[in-house]
CSV table of C-alpha atoms and ligand atoms in Angstrom, one decimal:
chain,number,residue,atom,x,y,z
A,1,MET,CA,0.0,0.0,0.0
A,2,LYS,CA,1.3,3.4,-0.9
A,3,LYS,CA,1.9,5.8,2.0
A,4,ASN,CA,-0.8,8.4,2.4
A,5,ALA,CA,-1.8,11.4,4.5
A,6,ILE,CA,-2.2,9.4,7.7
A,7,CYS,CA,1.2,7.7,7.2
A,8,GLY,CA,2.8,11.1,6.7
A,9,LEU,CA,1.0,12.6,9.7
A,10,LEU,CA,1.9,9.8,12.1
A,11,SER,CA,5.3,8.8,10.5
A,12,ILE,CA,4.1,5.2,10.0
A,13,GLU,CA,4.3,2.6,7.2
A,14,PHE,CA,0.7,1.4,7.0
A,15,PRO,CA,-2.3,3.6,7.6
A,16,LEU,CA,-3.5,1.6,10.6
A,17,ILE,CA,-4.1,2.5,14.2
A,18,GLN,CA,-4.6,-0.1,16.9
A,19,GLY,CA,-7.6,0.7,19.1
A,20,GLY,CA,-6.6,2.1,22.5
A,21,MET,CA,-8.7,-0.5,24.4
A,22,ALA,CA,-9.0,0.1,28.1
A,23,TRP,CA,-7.3,-2.6,30.3
A,24,VAL,CA,-6.2,-4.3,27.0
A,25,ALA,CA,-3.9,-2.0,25.0
A,26,ASP,CA,-0.7,-2.1,27.0
A,27,ALA,CA,3.0,-1.5,26.1
A,28,SER,CA,3.3,-5.1,24.8
A,29,LEU,CA,0.5,-4.7,22.2
A,30,ALA,CA,1.3,-1.1,21.3
A,31,SER,CA,4.9,-1.8,20.7
A,32,ALA,CA,4.2,-4.9,18.6
A,33,VAL,CA,1.8,-2.9,16.4
A,34,SER,CA,4.3,0.0,16.1
A,35,ASN,CA,7.2,-2.3,15.3
A,36,ALA,CA,5.0,-3.9,12.5
A,37,GLY,CA,4.6,-0.5,10.9
A,38,GLY,CA,1.2,0.6,12.3
A,39,LEU,CA,0.5,3.0,15.1
A,40,GLY,CA,0.2,1.2,18.5
A,41,LEU,CA,-1.7,2.8,21.3
A,42,ILE,CA,-1.7,2.4,25.0
A,43,GLY,CA,-5.2,2.7,26.3
A,44,ALA,CA,-5.2,4.8,29.5
A,45,GLY,CA,-8.7,3.7,30.3
A,46,ALA,CA,-9.2,4.4,34.0
A,47,MET,CA,-5.6,3.8,34.9
A,48,PRO,CA,-4.0,6.0,37.6
A,49,PRO,CA,-1.3,8.2,36.0
A,50,GLU,CA,1.7,6.4,37.6
A,51,ILE,CA,0.6,3.1,36.0
A,52,LEU,CA,0.2,4.8,32.6
A,53,GLN,CA,3.6,6.4,33.0
A,54,ARG,CA,5.1,2.9,33.6
A,55,GLU,CA,3.5,1.6,30.4
A,56,ILE,CA,4.8,4.5,28.4
A,57,HIS,CA,8.3,3.9,29.6
A,58,LYS,CA,8.0,0.2,28.9
A,59,ALA,CA,6.8,0.9,25.4
A,60,ARG,CA,9.8,3.1,24.8
A,61,GLN,CA,12.1,0.2,25.8
A,62,LEU,CA,10.2,-2.1,23.3
A,63,THR,CA,10.1,0.2,20.2
A,64,ASP,CA,11.9,3.1,18.6
A,65,ARG,CA,8.9,3.8,16.5
A,66,PRO,CA,6.1,6.3,17.3
A,67,PHE,CA,3.2,5.1,19.4
A,68,GLY,CA,0.3,6.9,21.0
A,69,VAL,CA,-1.9,7.0,24.0
A,70,ASN,CA,-5.7,6.9,24.1
A,71,VAL,CA,-7.2,9.2,26.8
A,72,MET,CA,-10.6,7.9,28.0
A,73,LEU,CA,-12.4,11.0,28.9
A,74,MET,CA,-14.7,9.4,31.5
A,75,SER,CA,-11.6,8.4,33.6
A,76,PRO,CA,-11.6,9.7,37.2
A,77,PHE,CA,-8.0,10.5,36.5
A,78,VAL,CA,-8.5,12.4,33.3
A,79,GLU,CA,-7.0,15.7,34.4
A,80,ASP,CA,-3.7,14.1,35.5
A,81,ILE,CA,-3.6,11.8,32.5
A,82,ALA,CA,-4.1,14.8,30.2
A,83,GLN,CA,-1.1,16.5,31.9
A,84,LEU,CA,1.0,13.3,31.8
A,85,VAL,CA,0.7,12.8,28.1
A,86,CYS,CA,1.9,16.4,27.7
A,87,ASP,CA,4.9,15.9,30.0
A,88,GLU,CA,5.8,12.6,28.3
A,89,LYS,CA,5.6,14.3,24.8
A,90,ILE,CA,3.4,11.5,23.4
A,91,ALA,CA,3.6,11.5,19.6
A,92,VAL,CA,-0.1,10.9,19.0
A,93,ILE,CA,-3.0,11.3,21.4
A,94,THR,CA,-6.4,9.8,20.6
A,95,THR,CA,-9.5,10.3,22.8
A,96,GLY,CA,-12.7,8.4,23.5
A,97,ALA,CA,-16.0,8.6,25.4
A,98,GLY,CA,-16.3,12.3,25.5
A,99,SER,CA,-15.0,15.7,24.3
A,100,PRO,CA,-11.3,16.5,24.6
A,101,GLY,CA,-12.0,20.2,23.7
A,102,LYS,CA,-10.4,21.7,26.7
A,103,TYR,CA,-7.1,19.7,26.3
A,104,ILE,CA,-6.5,20.0,22.6
A,105,GLU,CA,-4.6,23.3,22.8
A,106,GLN,CA,-2.1,22.1,25.5
A,107,TRP,CA,-1.5,18.8,23.7
A,108,LYS,CA,-0.8,20.6,20.4
A,109,ARG,CA,1.5,23.0,22.2
A,110,ALA,CA,3.4,19.9,23.5
A,111,GLY,CA,3.9,18.8,19.9
A,112,SER,CA,1.4,15.9,19.9
A,113,LYS,CA,-0.9,15.0,17.0
A,114,VAL,CA,-4.4,14.9,18.3
A,115,ILE,CA,-7.0,12.5,16.9
A,116,PRO,CA,-10.3,12.4,18.7
A,117,VAL,CA,-12.7,9.4,18.1
A,118,VAL,CA,-16.0,10.7,17.0
A,119,PRO,CA,-19.5,9.0,16.6
A,120,SER,CA,-21.1,11.7,14.4
A,121,VAL,CA,-20.7,14.4,11.8
A,122,ALA,CA,-21.4,17.3,14.3
A,123,TYR,CA,-18.7,16.0,16.6
A,124,ALA,CA,-16.2,15.6,13.8
A,125,ARG,CA,-16.8,19.2,12.7
A,126,ARG,CA,-16.4,20.5,16.2
A,127,MET,CA,-13.1,18.6,16.6
A,128,GLU,CA,-11.7,20.0,13.4
A,129,SER,CA,-12.6,23.5,14.4
A,130,LEU,CA,-10.8,23.0,17.7
A,131,GLY,CA,-7.6,22.0,15.9
A,132,ALA,CA,-7.7,18.2,15.7
A,133,ASP,CA,-5.2,16.8,13.2
A,134,ALA,CA,-7.5,14.0,12.1
A,135,VAL,CA,-10.5,12.1,13.4
A,136,VAL,CA,-11.3,8.5,13.9
A,137,ALA,CA,-14.9,8.0,12.9
A,138,GLU,CA,-16.2,5.0,14.8
A,139,GLY,CA,-19.3,3.1,13.8
A,140,THR,CA,-21.6,1.2,16.1
A,141,GLU,CA,-20.1,-2.1,15.0
A,142,ALA,CA,-17.2,-1.4,17.3
A,143,GLY,CA,-16.7,-2.9,20.7
A,144,GLY,CA,-16.8,-1.0,24.0
A,145,HIS,CA,-18.5,2.4,24.3
A,146,ILE,CA,-20.3,3.1,21.0
A,147,GLY,CA,-22.4,5.7,19.1
A,148,ASP,CA,-25.5,4.9,17.0
A,149,LEU,CA,-24.4,5.2,13.4
A,150,THR,CA,-22.9,2.4,11.3
A,151,THR,CA,-19.5,2.7,9.8
A,152,MET,CA,-21.0,2.4,6.3
A,153,VAL,CA,-23.0,5.6,6.7
A,154,LEU,CA,-20.8,7.5,9.1
A,155,ILE,CA,-17.5,7.5,7.2
A,156,PRO,CA,-18.7,9.1,3.9
A,157,GLN,CA,-20.7,11.8,5.8
A,158,VAL,CA,-17.7,12.7,8.0
A,159,VAL,CA,-15.4,12.6,5.0
A,160,ASP,CA,-17.7,15.1,3.2
A,161,ALA,CA,-18.0,17.3,6.3
A,162,VAL,CA,-14.3,17.9,7.3
A,163,LYS,CA,-11.0,18.6,5.5
A,164,ILE,CA,-8.8,16.7,7.9
A,165,PRO,CA,-8.0,13.0,7.3
A,166,VAL,CA,-10.6,10.5,8.5
A,167,VAL,CA,-9.7,7.1,9.9
A,168,ALA,CA,-12.5,4.5,9.8
A,169,ALA,CA,-13.2,2.3,12.8
A,170,GLY,CA,-16.0,-0.2,13.7
A,171,GLY,CA,-16.3,-3.5,11.9
A,172,VAL,CA,-13.0,-3.4,10.1
A,173,ALA,CA,-11.0,-6.6,10.7
A,174,ASP,CA,-9.5,-7.6,7.4
A,175,GLY,CA,-8.3,-6.4,4.0
A,176,ARG,CA,-11.8,-6.2,2.7
A,177,GLY,CA,-12.8,-3.8,5.5
A,178,VAL,CA,-9.7,-1.7,4.7
A,179,ALA,CA,-10.5,-1.6,1.0
A,180,ALA,CA,-14.1,-0.7,1.8
A,181,ALA,CA,-13.0,2.1,4.2
A,182,PHE,CA,-10.8,3.6,1.5
A,183,MET,CA,-13.7,3.4,-1.0
A,184,LEU,CA,-15.8,5.4,1.5
A,185,GLY,CA,-13.2,8.1,1.6
A,186,ALA,CA,-11.2,7.2,4.7
A,187,SER,CA,-7.4,7.7,4.8
A,188,GLY,CA,-6.8,5.0,7.3
A,189,VAL,CA,-8.4,2.4,9.6
A,190,GLN,CA,-8.4,1.7,13.3
A,191,LEU,CA,-8.8,-1.9,14.5
A,192,GLY,CA,-9.4,-3.0,18.0
A,193,THR,CA,-11.1,-6.4,18.1
A,194,ARG,CA,-8.7,-8.1,15.6
A,195,PHE,CA,-5.8,-7.2,18.0
A,196,LEU,CA,-7.6,-9.0,20.9
A,197,ALA,CA,-6.7,-12.2,19.1
A,198,CYS,CA,-3.0,-11.4,18.8
A,199,VAL,CA,0.0,-13.1,20.3
A,200,GLU,CA,1.3,-9.9,21.9
A,201,CYS,CA,-2.0,-9.0,23.5
A,202,THR,CA,-1.7,-9.8,27.2
A,203,ILE,CA,-5.4,-10.5,28.0
A,204,HIS,CA,-6.5,-13.7,29.6
A,205,ASP,CA,-6.6,-16.7,27.2
A,206,ASN,CA,-10.3,-17.2,27.9
A,207,TYR,CA,-10.9,-13.7,26.3
A,208,LYS,CA,-9.0,-14.6,23.2
A,209,GLN,CA,-10.8,-17.9,22.9
A,210,LEU,CA,-14.2,-16.2,23.2
A,211,VAL,CA,-13.2,-13.8,20.4
A,212,THR,CA,-12.0,-16.5,18.0
A,213,LYS,CA,-15.2,-18.6,18.7
A,214,ALA,CA,-17.7,-15.8,18.4
A,215,ARG,CA,-20.3,-15.9,15.6
A,216,ASP,CA,-21.8,-12.9,13.8
A,217,ILE,CA,-24.7,-12.5,16.4
A,218,ASP,CA,-22.6,-13.0,19.5
A,219,THR,CA,-22.3,-9.4,20.7
A,220,VAL,CA,-24.9,-7.3,22.5
A,221,VAL,CA,-25.2,-3.7,23.6
A,222,THR,CA,-25.9,-3.0,27.2
A,223,GLY,CA,-26.2,0.3,29.0
A,224,ARG,CA,-28.5,2.0,26.4
A,225,THR,CA,-31.0,3.0,29.1
A,226,GLY,CA,-28.2,4.7,31.2
A,227,GLY,CA,-26.9,6.6,28.2
A,228,HIS,CA,-23.6,4.7,28.0
A,229,PRO,CA,-24.1,1.9,25.5
A,230,VAL,CA,-21.3,-0.7,25.5
A,231,ARG,CA,-20.9,-3.6,23.1
A,232,THR,CA,-19.6,-6.9,24.6
A,233,LEU,CA,-19.7,-10.5,23.8
A,234,LYS,CA,-22.9,-12.2,25.1
A,235,ASN,CA,-22.4,-14.0,28.5
A,236,LYS,CA,-24.2,-14.3,31.8
A,237,LEU,CA,-23.3,-10.8,32.9
A,238,ALA,CA,-24.6,-9.2,29.6
A,239,ARG,CA,-27.8,-11.2,29.8
A,240,ARG,CA,-28.4,-10.1,33.4
A,241,LEU,CA,-27.7,-6.5,32.5
A,242,LEU,CA,-30.2,-6.6,29.7
A,243,GLU,CA,-32.8,-8.1,32.0
A,244,LEU,CA,-32.2,-5.5,34.7
A,245,GLU,CA,-32.5,-2.7,32.2
A,246,LYS,CA,-35.7,-4.1,30.9
A,247,GLN,CA,-37.1,-4.1,34.4
A,248,GLY,CA,-36.0,-0.4,34.8
A,249,ALA,CA,-33.2,-1.0,37.3
A,250,SER,CA,-31.5,2.0,38.8
A,251,PHE,CA,-28.1,3.3,37.8
A,252,SER,CA,-26.7,2.2,41.2
A,253,GLU,CA,-28.0,-1.3,40.8
A,254,ILE,CA,-26.4,-1.6,37.3
A,255,GLU,CA,-23.2,0.1,38.6
A,256,GLU,CA,-22.9,-2.5,41.4
A,257,ILE,CA,-22.6,-5.5,39.0
A,258,THR,CA,-20.6,-3.7,36.3
A,259,VAL,CA,-17.9,-2.2,38.4
A,260,GLY,CA,-14.6,-4.1,37.9
A,261,SER,CA,-16.2,-6.3,35.2
A,262,LEU,CA,-13.8,-5.3,32.4
A,263,ARG,CA,-10.9,-6.2,34.7
A,264,ARG,CA,-12.6,-9.5,35.6
A,265,ALA,CA,-12.6,-10.3,31.8
A,266,VAL,CA,-9.1,-9.1,30.9
A,267,GLN,CA,-7.2,-10.3,34.0
A,268,ASP,CA,-9.3,-13.2,35.5
A,269,GLY,CA,-10.9,-14.5,32.3
A,270,ASP,CA,-14.1,-14.7,34.3
A,271,LEU,CA,-16.5,-16.1,31.7
A,272,ASP,CA,-19.7,-15.4,33.7
A,273,GLU,CA,-19.0,-12.1,35.4
A,274,GLY,CA,-16.5,-10.4,33.1
A,275,SER,CA,-17.4,-7.7,30.5
A,276,PHE,CA,-15.8,-9.0,27.3
A,277,MET,CA,-15.9,-5.9,25.2
A,278,ALA,CA,-15.6,-6.7,21.5
A,279,GLY,CA,-16.9,-5.5,18.2
A,280,GLN,CA,-19.2,-7.3,15.7
A,281,SER,CA,-16.1,-8.2,13.7
A,282,ALA,CA,-15.3,-10.9,16.3
A,283,GLY,CA,-17.3,-13.2,14.1
A,284,MET,CA,-14.7,-12.8,11.4
A,285,ILE,CA,-11.8,-13.7,13.6
A,286,ASP,CA,-10.8,-17.3,14.0
A,287,ARG,CA,-7.1,-17.4,14.8
A,288,ILE,CA,-4.5,-15.9,17.2
A,289,GLN,CA,-1.6,-14.4,15.2
A,290,PRO,CA,1.4,-12.2,15.8
A,291,ALA,CA,0.5,-8.5,15.2
A,292,ALA,CA,3.0,-8.3,12.4
A,293,ASP,CA,1.3,-11.1,10.5
A,294,ILE,CA,-2.1,-9.6,11.0
A,295,ILE,CA,-1.0,-6.3,9.6
A,296,ARG,CA,0.9,-7.8,6.7
A,297,GLU,CA,-2.0,-10.0,5.7
A,298,ILE,CA,-4.6,-7.2,5.9
A,299,PHE,CA,-2.6,-4.9,3.7
A,300,LEU,CA,-1.7,-7.6,1.2
A,301,GLN,CA,-5.4,-8.4,0.8
A,302,ALA,CA,-6.4,-4.7,0.7
A,303,ASP,CA,-3.8,-4.0,-2.0
A,304,VAL,CA,-5.1,-6.8,-4.2
A,305,LEU,CA,-8.7,-5.6,-3.8
A,306,LEU,CA,-7.9,-2.0,-4.4
A,307,GLU,CA,-5.9,-2.9,-7.5
A,308,GLN,CA,-8.9,-4.8,-8.8
A,309,GLN,CA,-11.2,-1.8,-8.2
A,310,MET,CA,-8.7,0.6,-9.7
A,311,PRO,CA,-7.5,-0.7,-13.1
A,312,ALA,CA,-4.9,1.4,-14.8
A,313,SER,CA,-7.5,2.5,-17.3
A,314,ILE,CA,-11.1,1.7,-18.4
A,315,PRO,CA,-11.6,2.1,-22.1
A,316,GLY,CA,-13.7,5.1,-22.8
A,317,LEU,CA,-13.2,6.5,-19.3
A,318,ILE,CA,-10.6,8.7,-17.7
A,319,ASN,CA,-7.4,7.2,-16.4
A,320,LEU,CA,-8.5,6.5,-12.8
A,321,LYS,CA,-5.0,6.1,-11.4
A,322,THR,CA,-3.6,9.4,-12.6
A,323,GLY,CA,-6.8,11.3,-12.8
A,324,GLY,CA,-5.7,12.3,-16.3
A,325,ALA,CA,-7.5,11.8,-19.6
A,326,ARG,CA,-7.4,8.4,-21.2
B,1,TUI,O1,-14.3,5.3,23.8
B,1,TUI,C1,-14.5,4.4,23.0
B,1,TUI,N1,-14.7,3.1,23.4
B,1,TUI,C2,-14.6,2.7,24.7
B,1,TUI,S1,-14.2,3.6,26.1
B,1,TUI,C3,-14.3,2.3,27.1
B,1,TUI,S2,-14.1,2.4,28.8
B,1,TUI,C4,-15.7,2.6,29.3
B,1,TUI,N2,-16.2,1.5,29.9
B,1,TUI,C5,-17.5,1.5,30.3
B,1,TUI,C6,-18.3,2.6,30.1
B,1,TUI,C7,-17.8,3.7,29.4
B,1,TUI,C8,-16.5,3.7,29.0
B,1,TUI,C9,-14.7,1.2,26.4
B,1,TUI,N3,-14.8,1.5,25.1
B,1,TUI,N4,-14.7,4.6,21.7
B,1,TUI,C10,-14.7,5.9,21.2
B,1,TUI,C11,-16.0,6.5,21.3
B,1,TUI,N5,-16.2,7.8,21.7
B,1,TUI,N6,-17.2,6.0,20.9
B,1,TUI,C12,-18.2,6.9,21.2
B,1,TUI,C13,-17.5,8.0,21.6
B,1,TUI,C14,-18.1,9.2,22.0
B,1,TUI,C15,-19.4,9.3,22.6
B,1,TUI,C16,-19.9,10.5,23.1
B,1,TUI,C17,-17.4,10.4,21.8
B,1,TUI,C18,-17.9,11.6,22.2
B,1,TUI,C19,-19.2,11.6,22.8
B,1,TUI,O2,-19.7,12.8,23.2
B,1,TUI,C20,-20.5,12.9,24.3
B,1,TUI,C21,-20.5,14.3,24.7
B,1,TUI,O3,-21.4,15.1,24.3
B,1,TUI,O4,-19.5,14.7,25.3
């Protein structure tokens, strides 16, 4: 694949960002993706700043290439995390689950590229006007905290609405998804779920097995009633949450059984009480592979497909590759 605007902006080989998944995306995963030519991210999630700092320093031991940090804006430590990424001069800062508006200026002053994750056109426009370098437009197929729109309709509308590069996320897990994202006008892709099933991902093996065994219909969205919809793999906890929501359970009742549930999935592999966040693309993933193999395979497939879509010339039409006349 030829380098493009996202590769130039982020100083990477392939226009791919690894999702900054809370509790999952650590120095091991981020450095593996960056070493393979993508952009690895450490997910700050709800980490205390000293833990994030340790991961950042670990990642610097493991790679000489750029990597980023995802700042989860609902974190109780968000102010300290926002300052830490400045102090550490992180190359790329992505954000999720809220508006990074009040931090963008200080991050840009520190020399970071800022790429908010957005669920809608209005949000993308706002981020561009506040000085974002690019946006990740994330469709509802994604895992974790999600918006309402599908990737298929979100990407072209965001591409039309902003001048900055758009990275497509949500449902992209192979070269077909990458090719489709480019056809919709994206300049790059962000993949989270595919990297759950990767050798360098340090989550519990039960989590990886669930992802590789998942079928197309095996994710559900809980938390809609509370205004924080989260996509996870179906299990006992997810079913209980849906039932409680149907019965109109209070926020505190729901909170009581969800607190610590992501940790229980990632660290304990607790099949019943863990929150196994994953996107709908889990149904497309059947193997655990090294990050470098995943990235190589995806872009080989995307290149073949894009080459098929883009023949050097079609008789009677303009030369599509050069844009010039036939
Ligand atoms: O952030 C994500 N995905 C996440 S964050 C996360 S940790 C968490 N766990 C439980 C509950 C909540 C969070 C797990 N997965 N993706 C990016 C993303 N951002 N998707 C949607 C949004 C988003 C939603 C609302 C961005 C902005 C927004 O604005 C609301 C407002 O008006 O501020």
